[in-house]
Structures are given as C-alpha cells and as structure tokens.
Coordinates of C-alpha atoms in Angstrom, one line a residue:
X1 CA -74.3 143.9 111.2
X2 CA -72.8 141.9 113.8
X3 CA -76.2 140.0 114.3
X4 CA -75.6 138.8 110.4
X5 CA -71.9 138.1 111.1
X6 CA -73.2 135.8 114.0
X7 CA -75.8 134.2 112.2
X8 CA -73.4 133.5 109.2
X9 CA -70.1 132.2 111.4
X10 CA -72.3 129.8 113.1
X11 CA -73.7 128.8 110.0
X12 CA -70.6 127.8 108.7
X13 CA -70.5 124.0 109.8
X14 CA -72.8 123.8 107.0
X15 CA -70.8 124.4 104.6
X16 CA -69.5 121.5 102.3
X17 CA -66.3 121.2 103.1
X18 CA -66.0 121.9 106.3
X19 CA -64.6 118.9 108.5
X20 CA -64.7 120.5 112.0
X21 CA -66.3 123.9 114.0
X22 CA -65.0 125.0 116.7
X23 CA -66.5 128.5 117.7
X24 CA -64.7 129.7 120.7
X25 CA -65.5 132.6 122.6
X26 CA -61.8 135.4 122.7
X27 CA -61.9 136.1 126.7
X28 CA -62.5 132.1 127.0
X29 CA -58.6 131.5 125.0
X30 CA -57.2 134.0 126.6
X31 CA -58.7 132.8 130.2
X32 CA -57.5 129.0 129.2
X33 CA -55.0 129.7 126.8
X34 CA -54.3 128.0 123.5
X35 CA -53.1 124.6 124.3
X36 CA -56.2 122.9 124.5
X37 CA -57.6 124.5 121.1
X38 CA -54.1 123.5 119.4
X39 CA -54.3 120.0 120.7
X40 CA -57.9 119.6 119.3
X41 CA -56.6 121.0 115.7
X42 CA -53.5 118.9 116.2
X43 CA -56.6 115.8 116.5
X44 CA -58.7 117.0 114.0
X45 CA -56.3 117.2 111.4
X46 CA -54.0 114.8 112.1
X47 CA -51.2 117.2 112.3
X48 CA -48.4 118.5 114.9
X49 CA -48.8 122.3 115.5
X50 CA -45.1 124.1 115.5
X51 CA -46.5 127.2 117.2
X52 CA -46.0 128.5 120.5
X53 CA -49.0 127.9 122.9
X54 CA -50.0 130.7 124.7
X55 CA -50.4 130.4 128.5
X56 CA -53.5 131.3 130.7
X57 CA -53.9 135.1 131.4
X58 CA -56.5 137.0 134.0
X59 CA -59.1 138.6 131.9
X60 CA -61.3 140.8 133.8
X61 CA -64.2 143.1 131.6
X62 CA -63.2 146.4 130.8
X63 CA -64.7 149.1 133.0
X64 CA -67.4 150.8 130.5
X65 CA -69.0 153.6 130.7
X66 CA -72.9 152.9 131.9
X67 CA -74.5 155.1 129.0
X68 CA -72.4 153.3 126.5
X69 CA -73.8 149.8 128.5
X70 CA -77.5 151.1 128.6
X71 CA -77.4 151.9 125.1
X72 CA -75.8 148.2 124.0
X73 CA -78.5 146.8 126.2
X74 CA -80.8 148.3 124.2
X75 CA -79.7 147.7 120.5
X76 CA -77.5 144.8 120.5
X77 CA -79.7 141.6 119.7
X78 CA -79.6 139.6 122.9
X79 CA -81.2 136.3 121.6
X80 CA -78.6 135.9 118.8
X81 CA -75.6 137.1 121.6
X82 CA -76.8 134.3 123.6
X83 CA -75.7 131.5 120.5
X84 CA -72.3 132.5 120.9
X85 CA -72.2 133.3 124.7
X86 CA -72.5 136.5 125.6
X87 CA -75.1 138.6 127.8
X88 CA -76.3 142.0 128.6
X89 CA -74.5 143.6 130.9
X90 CA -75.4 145.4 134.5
X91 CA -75.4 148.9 134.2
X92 CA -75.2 149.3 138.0
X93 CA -71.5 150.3 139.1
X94 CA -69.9 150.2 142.2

C-alpha cells in the first residue's frame, strides 16, 4: 500500500492542472521549519500566506524496537523509499 501511495503522489506532477510539486519530506519541515516552503507557495502563486510560520525544531528518529526495524528492512520496498528519501535503517543499537 504505501509503495502505490508513493508511486501515485510522485506521479502527481503529471497531472493536468497541476502548476507546481513540491514533495517534501515531514522530519525535513519540521528540521527547517515552514518559512521557506510558505515563501515558495507565496512565489508560486503569486499570493501572501496569512499563516503563522512554524520555526525550526530538533528532530531526532524515534528509538524503535530492532525486530520491528529487521522486519521493515525486510518488507518495506527500498527502491521506491529511495524516490522520496528515505532508507533502511541499522538494526544495530547502542
């Protein structure tokens, strides 16, 4: 499911219609924080956002359990992860 859900949101900019794509990653807004993506909207459209910009935050992974990362590593399709940023993830903790 989430394979077909990648496959169709970054099919997307095909659509007619569609003017501007901008996939971004969550933990990368959250890192930067929304002004830059709201300024590039704002220039897209031609419009003035009247929304508050969220700031930078610290996003560190969350601590999962190494089965649970072992089994992801195993299902999840890696090749298609990789369009949109992601990786497998080392199942060796400290």
């Amino acid at each position: 499911l989430r394979r077909d859900k990648i496959k169709n949101f970054l099919g997307v900019q095909q659509f007619d219609g569609v003017a501007a794509y901008l996939p971004l990653q969550y933990e990368y807004m959250v890192a930067k924080g929304t002004s830059d993506l709201i300024s590039e909207i704002e220039k897209i459209t031609g419009l003035k956002a009247h929304c508050k910009r969220a700031p930078p935050r610290t996003w560190a992974p969350k601590d999962l359990d190494a089965e649970f990362v072992e089994w992801m590593n195993d299902h999840v399709d890696w090749e298609v992860e990789k369009l949109v940023g992601y990786s497998r993830r080392d199942t060796q903790y400290e």
